[in-house]
mmCIF file of N, CA and C in Angstrom:
data_model
loop_
_atom_site.group_PDB
_atom_site.id
_atom_site.type_symbol
_atom_site.label_atom_id
_atom_site.label_comp_id
_atom_site.label_asym_id
_atom_site.label_seq_id
_atom_site.Cartn_x
_atom_site.Cartn_y
_atom_site.Cartn_z
ATOM 1 N N UNK A 637 -16.070 0.219 -10.854
ATOM 2 C CA UNK A 637 -16.339 1.030 -12.442
ATOM 3 C C UNK A 637 -17.469 0.357 -12.635
ATOM 4 N N UNK A 638 -17.977 2.126 -12.890
ATOM 5 C CA UNK A 638 -19.631 1.996 -14.030
ATOM 6 C C UNK A 638 -20.232 2.278 -12.188
ATOM 7 N N UNK A 639 -19.737 2.565 -11.147
ATOM 8 C CA UNK A 639 -20.542 2.712 -10.030
ATOM 9 C C UNK A 639 -19.540 4.541 -9.088
ATOM 10 N N UNK A 640 -21.468 5.425 -9.097
ATOM 11 C CA UNK A 640 -20.617 7.116 -9.035
ATOM 12 C C UNK A 640 -19.543 6.985 -7.823
ATOM 13 N N UNK A 641 -18.737 7.615 -8.374
ATOM 14 C CA UNK A 641 -17.930 8.081 -6.772
ATOM 15 C C UNK A 641 -18.076 8.429 -5.310
ATOM 16 N N UNK A 642 -17.635 8.001 -3.613
ATOM 17 C CA UNK A 642 -17.666 7.872 -3.062
ATOM 18 C C UNK A 642 -16.858 9.594 -2.635
ATOM 19 N N UNK A 643 -17.246 10.599 -1.799
ATOM 20 C CA UNK A 643 -16.037 11.062 -0.758
ATOM 21 C C UNK A 643 -16.223 11.131 0.298
ATOM 22 N N UNK A 644 -15.146 11.163 0.881
ATOM 23 C CA UNK A 644 -15.123 11.633 2.843
ATOM 24 C C UNK A 644 -13.882 11.889 3.122
ATOM 25 N N UNK A 645 -13.027 12.336 4.124
ATOM 26 C CA UNK A 645 -12.817 13.262 4.041
ATOM 27 C C UNK A 645 -12.059 12.796 5.841
ATOM 28 N N UNK A 646 -10.507 12.423 5.611
ATOM 29 C CA UNK A 646 -9.800 11.725 6.560
ATOM 30 C C UNK A 646 -7.871 12.852 6.976
ATOM 31 N N UNK A 647 -7.328 12.389 7.829
ATOM 32 C CA UNK A 647 -5.971 13.108 8.051
ATOM 33 C C UNK A 647 -5.145 12.097 8.044
ATOM 34 N N UNK A 648 -4.354 12.555 7.851
ATOM 35 C CA UNK A 648 -3.565 11.293 8.158
ATOM 36 C C UNK A 648 -1.823 12.312 8.425
ATOM 37 N N UNK A 649 -0.912 11.735 9.082
ATOM 38 C CA UNK A 649 0.125 12.443 9.358
ATOM 39 C C UNK A 649 1.615 11.434 9.379
ATOM 40 N N UNK A 650 2.755 12.239 8.645
ATOM 41 C CA UNK A 650 3.077 11.667 7.914
ATOM 42 C C UNK A 650 4.686 12.012 9.214
ATOM 43 N N UNK A 651 5.509 10.885 9.510
ATOM 44 C CA UNK A 651 6.554 10.430 9.794
ATOM 45 C C UNK A 651 7.260 10.097 9.403
ATOM 46 N N UNK A 652 8.602 10.777 9.709
ATOM 47 C CA UNK A 652 10.235 9.838 8.848
ATOM 48 C C UNK A 652 10.899 9.208 11.107
ATOM 49 N N UNK A 653 11.160 8.358 10.599
ATOM 50 C CA UNK A 653 11.826 7.061 11.683
ATOM 51 C C UNK A 653 12.916 6.260 11.439
ATOM 52 N N UNK A 654 13.381 5.396 11.818
ATOM 53 C CA UNK A 654 14.198 4.797 12.275
ATOM 54 C C UNK A 654 15.250 5.594 11.349
ATOM 55 N N UNK A 655 15.617 6.170 11.380
ATOM 56 C CA UNK A 655 17.280 6.622 11.138
ATOM 57 C C UNK A 655 16.890 7.694 10.628
ATOM 58 N N UNK A 656 15.337 7.866 9.671
ATOM 59 C CA UNK A 656 15.230 8.732 8.780
ATOM 60 C C UNK A 656 14.644 7.954 7.553
ATOM 61 N N UNK A 657 15.046 6.659 7.754
ATOM 62 C CA UNK A 657 14.797 5.709 6.552
ATOM 63 C C UNK A 657 13.570 5.370 6.433
ATOM 64 N N UNK A 658 12.474 5.770 7.256
ATOM 65 C CA UNK A 658 11.527 5.097 6.704
ATOM 66 C C UNK A 658 10.040 5.724 6.907
ATOM 67 N N UNK A 659 9.167 6.916 5.814
ATOM 68 C CA UNK A 659 7.985 7.513 6.158
ATOM 69 C C UNK A 659 7.104 6.152 6.822
ATOM 70 N N UNK A 660 6.108 7.149 7.727
ATOM 71 C CA UNK A 660 5.715 6.461 8.602
ATOM 72 C C UNK A 660 4.113 6.768 8.755
ATOM 73 N N UNK A 661 2.842 6.632 7.667
ATOM 74 C CA UNK A 661 2.173 8.197 7.840
ATOM 75 C C UNK A 661 0.505 6.876 7.978
ATOM 76 N N UNK A 662 -0.410 7.360 9.148
ATOM 77 C CA UNK A 662 -1.238 7.599 10.530
ATOM 78 C C UNK A 662 -2.178 7.988 9.768
ATOM 79 N N UNK A 663 -3.172 7.051 9.478
ATOM 80 C CA UNK A 663 -4.103 6.819 8.924
ATOM 81 C C UNK A 663 -5.386 7.524 9.591
ATOM 82 N N UNK A 664 -6.829 8.184 9.408
ATOM 83 C CA UNK A 664 -7.987 8.179 10.270
ATOM 84 C C UNK A 664 -9.182 9.192 10.069
ATOM 85 N N UNK A 665 -10.669 8.604 9.252
ATOM 86 C CA UNK A 665 -11.643 8.933 8.792
ATOM 87 C C UNK A 665 -12.441 7.823 9.017
ATOM 88 N N UNK A 666 -13.608 7.976 8.013
ATOM 89 C CA UNK A 666 -14.709 7.531 7.783
ATOM 90 C C UNK A 666 -14.661 6.981 6.323
ATOM 91 N N UNK A 667 -15.241 5.999 6.257
ATOM 92 C CA UNK A 667 -15.638 5.546 4.939
ATOM 93 C C UNK A 667 -16.942 4.534 5.714
ATOM 94 N N UNK A 668 -17.275 5.079 4.557
ATOM 95 C CA UNK A 668 -19.194 4.649 3.672
ATOM 96 C C UNK A 668 -19.466 4.357 5.595
ATOM 97 N N UNK A 669 -18.984 5.420 5.811
ATOM 98 C CA UNK A 669 -19.758 5.606 7.760
ATOM 99 C C UNK A 669 -18.948 4.676 8.703
ATOM 100 N N UNK A 670 -18.368 4.585 8.901
ATOM 101 C CA UNK A 670 -17.585 2.918 9.695
ATOM 102 C C UNK A 670 -16.745 4.295 10.457
ATOM 103 N N UNK A 671 -15.709 3.985 11.076
ATOM 104 C CA UNK A 671 -14.033 3.820 11.743
ATOM 105 C C UNK A 671 -12.839 3.811 10.780
ATOM 106 N N UNK A 672 -12.366 4.438 10.048
ATOM 107 C CA UNK A 672 -11.128 3.837 9.222
ATOM 108 C C UNK A 672 -9.972 4.589 10.192
ATOM 109 N N UNK A 673 -9.467 3.312 10.260
ATOM 110 C CA UNK A 673 -7.439 3.363 10.326
ATOM 111 C C UNK A 673 -7.145 2.735 9.636
ATOM 112 N N UNK A 674 -5.965 3.120 9.355
ATOM 113 C CA UNK A 674 -4.990 2.646 8.843
ATOM 114 C C UNK A 674 -3.458 3.621 8.241
ATOM 115 N N UNK A 675 -2.454 2.665 8.596
ATOM 116 C CA UNK A 675 -0.976 3.042 8.678
ATOM 117 C C UNK A 675 -0.374 2.849 6.925
ATOM 118 N N UNK A 676 1.203 3.170 6.499
ATOM 119 C CA UNK A 676 1.637 3.430 5.644
ATOM 120 C C UNK A 676 3.115 3.212 5.573
ATOM 121 N N UNK A 677 4.035 2.179 5.500
ATOM 122 C CA UNK A 677 5.209 2.677 5.505
ATOM 123 C C UNK A 677 5.545 2.929 4.076
ATOM 124 N N UNK A 678 6.207 3.709 3.583
ATOM 125 C CA UNK A 678 7.388 4.186 3.043
ATOM 126 C C UNK A 678 8.854 4.047 3.478
ATOM 127 N N UNK A 679 10.044 3.878 1.677
ATOM 128 C CA UNK A 679 10.971 3.930 1.979
ATOM 129 C C UNK A 679 11.725 3.582 0.737
ATOM 130 N N UNK A 680 12.894 3.606 0.776
ATOM 131 C CA UNK A 680 14.109 3.443 -0.850
ATOM 132 C C UNK A 680 15.135 2.458 -0.124
ATOM 133 N N UNK A 681 14.536 1.331 -0.097
ATOM 134 C CA UNK A 681 15.116 0.005 -0.889
ATOM 135 C C UNK A 681 17.080 0.243 -1.433
ATOM 136 N N UNK A 682 17.929 0.427 -0.947
ATOM 137 C CA UNK A 682 19.141 1.035 -1.488
ATOM 138 C C UNK A 682 19.326 1.029 -2.252
ATOM 139 N N UNK A 683 20.251 -0.608 -1.932
ATOM 140 C CA UNK A 683 19.741 -2.541 -2.915
ATOM 141 C C UNK A 683 19.330 -2.534 -3.866
ATOM 142 N N UNK A 684 18.284 -2.701 -4.045
ATOM 143 C CA UNK A 684 17.531 -3.038 -4.729
ATOM 144 C C UNK A 684 16.608 -1.428 -6.188
ATOM 145 N N UNK A 685 17.592 -0.513 -5.363
ATOM 146 C CA UNK A 685 16.699 0.525 -6.226
ATOM 147 C C UNK A 685 15.536 0.886 -5.994
ATOM 148 N N UNK A 686 14.777 0.720 -5.440
ATOM 149 C CA UNK A 686 12.952 0.816 -5.908
ATOM 150 C C UNK A 686 12.664 1.468 -4.461
ATOM 151 N N UNK A 687 11.656 1.843 -4.461
ATOM 152 C CA UNK A 687 10.601 2.795 -3.702
ATOM 153 C C UNK A 687 9.563 1.495 -3.307
ATOM 154 N N UNK A 688 9.405 0.568 -1.389
ATOM 155 C CA UNK A 688 8.809 -0.329 -1.096
ATOM 156 C C UNK A 688 7.517 0.727 -0.618
ATOM 157 N N UNK A 689 5.994 0.635 -0.484
ATOM 158 C CA UNK A 689 5.474 0.632 0.416
ATOM 159 C C UNK A 689 4.880 -0.744 0.930
ATOM 160 N N UNK A 690 4.885 -0.952 2.011
ATOM 161 C CA UNK A 690 3.530 -1.697 2.474
ATOM 162 C C UNK A 690 2.018 -0.311 3.297
ATOM 163 N N UNK A 691 1.341 -1.236 4.005
ATOM 164 C CA UNK A 691 -0.589 -0.878 3.901
ATOM 165 C C UNK A 691 -0.807 -1.758 4.607
ATOM 166 N N UNK A 692 -1.816 -1.633 5.938
ATOM 167 C CA UNK A 692 -1.848 -2.464 6.854
ATOM 168 C C UNK A 692 -3.826 -1.093 7.414
ATOM 169 N N UNK A 693 -5.166 -1.435 7.548
ATOM 170 C CA UNK A 693 -5.933 -0.585 7.719
ATOM 171 C C UNK A 693 -7.273 -2.277 8.893
ATOM 172 N N UNK A 694 -8.120 -1.426 9.543
ATOM 173 C CA UNK A 694 -8.981 -1.941 10.301
ATOM 174 C C UNK A 694 -9.807 -2.546 9.278
ATOM 175 N N UNK A 695 -9.757 -2.886 8.265
ATOM 176 C CA UNK A 695 -10.894 -3.339 7.337
ATOM 177 C C UNK A 695 -10.924 -4.866 6.593
ATOM 178 N N UNK A 696 -9.192 -4.871 7.359
ATOM 179 C CA UNK A 696 -9.085 -6.346 6.770
ATOM 180 C C UNK A 696 -7.598 -6.445 7.362
ATOM 181 N N UNK A 697 -7.409 -7.797 7.524
ATOM 182 C CA UNK A 697 -6.235 -8.464 7.412
ATOM 183 C C UNK A 697 -5.244 -8.307 7.054
ATOM 184 N N UNK A 698 -4.693 -8.817 6.118
ATOM 185 C CA UNK A 698 -4.088 -8.986 5.197
ATOM 186 C C UNK A 698 -3.039 -7.354 5.023
ATOM 187 N N UNK A 699 -1.317 -7.538 4.621
ATOM 188 C CA UNK A 699 -1.106 -6.381 4.614
ATOM 189 C C UNK A 699 -0.806 -6.257 2.426
ATOM 190 N N UNK A 700 -0.918 -5.429 1.780
ATOM 191 C CA UNK A 700 -0.184 -4.888 0.541
ATOM 192 C C UNK A 700 1.298 -4.050 0.563
ATOM 193 N N UNK A 701 1.547 -4.574 -0.465
ATOM 194 C CA UNK A 701 3.390 -4.418 -0.345
ATOM 195 C C UNK A 701 3.348 -4.477 -2.267
ATOM 196 N N UNK A 702 4.409 -3.261 -2.056
ATOM 197 C CA UNK A 702 4.050 -2.635 -3.110
ATOM 198 C C UNK A 702 5.779 -2.254 -3.806
ATOM 199 N N UNK A 703 6.328 -1.803 -5.320
ATOM 200 C CA UNK A 703 7.870 -2.096 -5.210
ATOM 201 C C UNK A 703 7.142 -0.621 -6.142
ATOM 202 N N UNK A 704 8.079 0.695 -5.835
ATOM 203 C CA UNK A 704 8.159 0.889 -7.406
ATOM 204 C C UNK A 704 9.081 2.423 -7.856
ATOM 205 N N UNK A 705 9.044 2.571 -8.976
ATOM 206 C CA UNK A 705 10.579 3.994 -9.111
ATOM 207 C C UNK A 705 9.640 5.052 -9.503
ATOM 208 N N UNK A 706 10.631 6.106 -9.392
ATOM 209 C CA UNK A 706 10.669 7.492 -10.032
ATOM 210 C C UNK A 706 10.629 8.281 -10.906
ATOM 211 N N UNK A 707 9.413 9.218 -11.380
ATOM 212 C CA UNK A 707 9.657 9.015 -12.967
ATOM 213 C C UNK A 707 10.251 11.259 -12.012
ATOM 214 N N UNK A 708 10.989 11.476 -12.675
ATOM 215 C CA UNK A 708 11.257 12.627 -12.152
ATOM 216 C C UNK A 708 10.276 13.458 -13.757
ATOM 217 N N UNK A 709 10.071 13.319 -14.480
ATOM 218 C CA UNK A 709 9.324 13.785 -15.737
ATOM 219 C C UNK A 709 8.304 14.445 -14.896
ATOM 220 N N UNK A 710 7.324 12.904 -14.143
ATOM 221 C CA UNK A 710 5.978 13.709 -13.873
ATOM 222 C C UNK A 710 5.933 13.906 -12.551
ATOM 223 N N UNK A 711 7.502 13.657 -11.349
ATOM 224 C CA UNK A 711 7.234 14.612 -9.598
ATOM 225 C C UNK A 711 6.377 12.994 -9.498
ATOM 226 N N UNK A 712 6.608 11.585 -9.577
ATOM 227 C CA UNK A 712 5.321 11.244 -9.270
ATOM 228 C C UNK A 712 6.370 9.022 -9.030
ATOM 229 N N UNK A 713 5.817 8.522 -7.937
ATOM 230 C CA UNK A 713 6.586 7.316 -8.441
ATOM 231 C C UNK A 713 5.384 6.574 -8.073
ATOM 232 N N UNK A 714 5.479 5.542 -9.874
ATOM 233 C CA UNK A 714 4.594 3.998 -9.566
ATOM 234 C C UNK A 714 5.187 3.091 -9.353
ATOM 235 N N UNK A 715 3.900 3.487 -8.354
ATOM 236 C CA UNK A 715 3.628 1.961 -7.196
ATOM 237 C C UNK A 715 3.095 0.574 -7.734
ATOM 238 N N UNK A 716 3.633 -0.517 -8.330
ATOM 239 C CA UNK A 716 3.165 -2.264 -9.010
ATOM 240 C C UNK A 716 3.621 -3.656 -7.290
ATOM 241 N N UNK A 717 1.886 -3.815 -7.243
ATOM 242 C CA UNK A 717 1.955 -4.985 -5.706
ATOM 243 C C UNK A 717 0.813 -5.792 -6.000
ATOM 244 N N UNK A 718 0.435 -6.501 -5.138
ATOM 245 C CA UNK A 718 -1.006 -7.820 -5.502
ATOM 246 C C UNK A 718 -1.173 -7.532 -3.942
ATOM 247 N N UNK A 719 -2.551 -7.989 -3.805
ATOM 248 C CA UNK A 719 -2.509 -7.623 -2.843
ATOM 249 C C UNK A 719 -3.796 -9.682 -2.844
ATOM 250 N N UNK A 720 -4.648 -8.989 -1.876
ATOM 251 C CA UNK A 720 -6.069 -10.222 -2.236
ATOM 252 C C UNK A 720 -6.705 -10.146 -1.814
ATOM 253 N N UNK A 721 -7.725 -10.467 -2.948
ATOM 254 C CA UNK A 721 -9.174 -9.896 -3.255
ATOM 255 C C UNK A 721 -10.131 -11.125 -2.174
ATOM 256 N N UNK A 722 -10.780 -9.622 -0.863
ATOM 257 C CA UNK A 722 -11.688 -10.501 -0.590
ATOM 258 C C UNK A 722 -12.254 -11.634 -0.513
ATOM 259 N N UNK A 723 -13.161 -11.539 -1.596
ATOM 260 C CA UNK A 723 -14.014 -11.902 -2.484
ATOM 261 C C UNK A 723 -13.565 -13.286 -3.200
ATOM 262 N N UNK A 724 -13.170 -12.949 -3.586
ATOM 263 C CA UNK A 724 -12.098 -14.287 -4.218
ATOM 264 C C UNK A 724 -11.320 -15.775 -3.696
ATOM 265 N N UNK A 725 -10.253 -13.971 -2.623
ATOM 266 C CA UNK A 725 -9.681 -15.193 -1.945
ATOM 267 C C UNK A 725 -8.207 -15.594 -2.665
ATOM 268 N N UNK A 726 -8.137 -14.601 -3.462
ATOM 269 C CA UNK A 726 -6.570 -14.835 -3.953
ATOM 270 C C UNK A 726 -5.792 -13.032 -4.617
ATOM 271 N N UNK A 727 -4.765 -13.965 -5.287
ATOM 272 C CA UNK A 727 -3.934 -11.909 -5.624
ATOM 273 C C UNK A 727 -4.481 -11.825 -6.703
ATOM 274 N N UNK A 728 -4.724 -10.628 -6.841
ATOM 275 C CA UNK A 728 -4.456 -9.576 -7.775
ATOM 276 C C UNK A 728 -3.633 -8.084 -8.008
ATOM 277 N N UNK A 729 -3.098 -7.726 -8.902
ATOM 278 C CA UNK A 729 -2.514 -6.955 -9.058
ATOM 279 C C UNK A 729 -3.121 -5.640 -8.938
ATOM 280 N N UNK A 730 -2.479 -4.065 -8.464
ATOM 281 C CA UNK A 730 -2.270 -3.488 -8.557
ATOM 282 C C UNK A 730 -1.249 -2.725 -9.029
ATOM 283 N N UNK A 731 -1.950 -0.824 -8.778
ATOM 284 C CA UNK A 731 -1.290 0.068 -9.127
ATOM 285 C C UNK A 731 -1.203 1.092 -9.050
ATOM 286 N N UNK A 732 -0.761 2.141 -7.910
ATOM 287 C CA UNK A 732 -1.177 3.241 -7.410
ATOM 288 C C UNK A 732 0.491 3.698 -7.747
ATOM 289 N N UNK A 733 -1.083 5.667 -8.022
ATOM 290 C CA UNK A 733 0.321 6.767 -8.461
ATOM 291 C C UNK A 733 0.427 8.040 -7.915
ATOM 292 N N UNK A 734 1.966 7.692 -7.123
ATOM 293 C CA UNK A 734 1.862 9.063 -6.447
ATOM 294 C C UNK A 734 2.311 10.123 -6.365
ATOM 295 N N UNK A 735 1.568 10.990 -6.655
ATOM 296 C CA UNK A 735 2.625 12.282 -7.600
ATOM 297 C C UNK A 735 2.430 13.547 -6.749
ATOM 298 N N UNK A 736 3.519 14.408 -6.565
ATOM 299 C CA UNK A 736 3.650 15.008 -5.997
ATOM 300 C C UNK A 736 3.626 16.215 -6.502
ATOM 301 N N UNK A 737 2.144 16.968 -6.244
ATOM 302 C CA UNK A 737 1.842 18.747 -6.628
ATOM 303 C C UNK A 737 2.072 19.852 -6.085
ATOM 304 N N UNK A 738 2.792 19.889 -4.800
ATOM 305 C CA UNK A 738 3.322 20.840 -4.649
ATOM 306 C C UNK A 738 4.295 20.310 -3.605
ATOM 307 N N UNK A 739 4.763 21.393 -2.556
ATOM 308 C CA UNK A 739 5.279 21.296 -1.049
ATOM 309 C C UNK A 739 3.991 20.874 -0.162
ATOM 310 N N UNK A 740 2.414 21.072 -0.931
ATOM 311 C CA UNK A 740 1.700 21.320 0.138
ATOM 312 C C UNK A 740 0.978 20.269 0.054
ATOM 313 N N UNK A 741 1.160 19.486 -1.309
ATOM 314 C CA UNK A 741 -0.119 18.967 -1.061
ATOM 315 C C UNK A 741 0.832 17.731 -2.466
ATOM 316 N N UNK A 742 -0.813 15.930 -2.137
ATOM 317 C CA UNK A 742 0.049 14.837 -3.537
ATOM 318 C C UNK A 742 -0.985 14.761 -3.614
ATOM 319 N N UNK A 743 -1.247 13.673 -4.767
ATOM 320 C CA UNK A 743 -2.445 12.972 -5.219
ATOM 321 C C UNK A 743 -1.992 11.317 -4.848
ATOM 322 N N UNK A 744 -2.773 10.294 -4.627
ATOM 323 C CA UNK A 744 -2.664 8.950 -4.558
ATOM 324 C C UNK A 744 -3.503 8.850 -5.863
ATOM 325 N N UNK A 745 -3.884 7.536 -6.396
ATOM 326 C CA UNK A 745 -4.224 7.107 -7.652
ATOM 327 C C UNK A 745 -4.473 5.535 -7.535
ATOM 328 N N UNK A 746 -5.242 5.354 -7.646
ATOM 329 C CA UNK A 746 -5.129 3.438 -7.283
ATOM 330 C C UNK A 746 -6.177 3.273 -8.102
ATOM 331 N N UNK A 747 -5.739 1.700 -9.153
ATOM 332 C CA UNK A 747 -5.698 1.487 -9.948
ATOM 333 C C UNK A 747 -5.927 -0.065 -10.315
ATOM 334 N N UNK A 748 -6.729 -1.207 -9.582
ATOM 335 C CA UNK A 748 -7.013 -2.773 -9.414
ATOM 336 C C UNK A 748 -7.779 -2.948 -11.369
ATOM 337 N N UNK A 749 -7.224 -4.153 -11.340
ATOM 338 C CA UNK A 749 -7.228 -5.147 -12.160
ATOM 339 C C UNK A 749 -8.576 -6.422 -12.328
ATOM 340 N N UNK A 750 -10.051 -5.988 -13.285
ATOM 341 C CA UNK A 750 -10.989 -7.307 -13.248
ATOM 342 C C UNK A 750 -11.195 -7.606 -14.503
ATOM 343 N N UNK A 751 -11.604 -9.212 -14.536
ATOM 344 C CA UNK A 751 -11.151 -9.372 -15.822
ATOM 345 C C UNK A 751 -10.598 -9.121 -16.860
ATOM 346 N N UNK A 752 -9.456 -8.904 -16.641
ATOM 347 C CA UNK A 752 -7.978 -8.411 -16.946
ATOM 348 C C UNK A 752 -8.406 -6.985 -18.075
ATOM 349 N N UNK A 753 -8.780 -5.759 -16.991
ATOM 350 C CA UNK A 753 -8.902 -4.710 -17.434
ATOM 351 C C UNK A 753 -8.779 -3.926 -16.192
ATOM 352 N N UNK A 754 -7.463 -2.600 -15.797
ATOM 353 C CA UNK A 754 -7.360 -2.198 -15.718
ATOM 354 C C UNK A 754 -8.600 -1.236 -15.528
ATOM 355 N N UNK A 755 -8.942 -0.748 -13.530
ATOM 356 C CA UNK A 755 -9.507 0.992 -13.798
ATOM 357 C C UNK A 755 -9.084 0.978 -12.481
ATOM 358 N N UNK A 756 -8.965 2.726 -12.723
ATOM 359 C CA UNK A 756 -9.304 2.997 -11.410
ATOM 360 C C UNK A 756 -9.909 3.045 -10.030
ATOM 361 N N UNK A 757 -9.740 2.952 -9.000
ATOM 362 C CA UNK A 757 -10.300 2.499 -8.252
ATOM 363 C C UNK A 757 -10.162 3.318 -6.819
ATOM 364 N N UNK A 758 -8.707 4.247 -6.140
ATOM 365 C CA UNK A 758 -9.215 5.312 -5.520
ATOM 366 C C UNK A 758 -8.614 6.108 -6.295
ATOM 367 N N UNK A 759 -8.927 7.219 -5.069
ATOM 368 C CA UNK A 759 -7.860 8.651 -5.662
ATOM 369 C C UNK A 759 -8.152 9.930 -5.098
ATOM 370 N N UNK A 760 -6.820 9.745 -4.074
ATOM 371 C CA UNK A 760 -6.671 10.786 -2.622
ATOM 372 C C UNK A 760 -5.681 12.255 -3.311
ATOM 373 N N UNK A 761 -6.190 13.220 -2.635
ATOM 374 C CA UNK A 761 -5.764 14.240 -2.664
ATOM 375 C C UNK A 761 -5.310 14.849 -1.451
ATOM 376 N N UNK A 762 -4.321 14.690 -1.339
ATOM 377 C CA UNK A 762 -4.192 15.647 0.134
ATOM 378 C C UNK A 762 -2.900 16.764 0.650
ATOM 379 N N UNK A 763 -3.420 17.706 1.158
ATOM 380 C CA UNK A 763 -3.073 18.773 0.827
ATOM 381 C C UNK A 763 -2.565 19.071 2.736
ATOM 382 N N UNK A 764 -2.191 20.198 2.900
ATOM 383 C CA UNK A 764 -0.758 19.819 4.451
ATOM 384 C C UNK A 764 -1.758 21.093 4.998
ATOM 385 N N UNK A 765 -1.079 20.838 6.584
ATOM 386 C CA UNK A 765 -2.476 21.841 7.588
ATOM 387 C C UNK A 765 -2.035 22.394 7.512
ATOM 388 N N UNK A 766 -2.390 23.932 7.624
ATOM 389 C CA UNK A 766 -1.266 25.046 7.379
ATOM 390 C C UNK A 766 -1.815 25.360 9.285
#
C-alpha cells in the first residue's frame, strides 16, 4: 500500500491434464529484475462444489491454496485462502478474483489483508497470443 505499481511482462502456458479435470498454468518472466517461474493448478471439486487453486513459485517455498465460487453476473471466480507471510511467519488471508473478459483475455486481481485492512497487491491481465 502507498507505493507505485511495478510493471512486468511474462508468459503463461495453460494446459488441461488429468483427464481434463485440471488446468495447469506455467508462468515465466522477470520480477524486479530476477527470473520468475510459477505454476498453478485449477480445478473444480464436484463434491464440495467449489473451484480450487494451488500456486507455487521460485520466490518462496510455500504452497498457496484457495477455494472459490463462480459468479455468473461478473463472469468471475472469487478465490479465498490463507498464505504464509514470510516476514511475519504467520498465515494471512488473501482473496483472488479471476474475471474472464473475453475468449482471448482474463484478469487476475490479488488482495491481501494487513492490519485488518484489505488492499490490492497485484493485477495481471492475460491476453492470448495469436
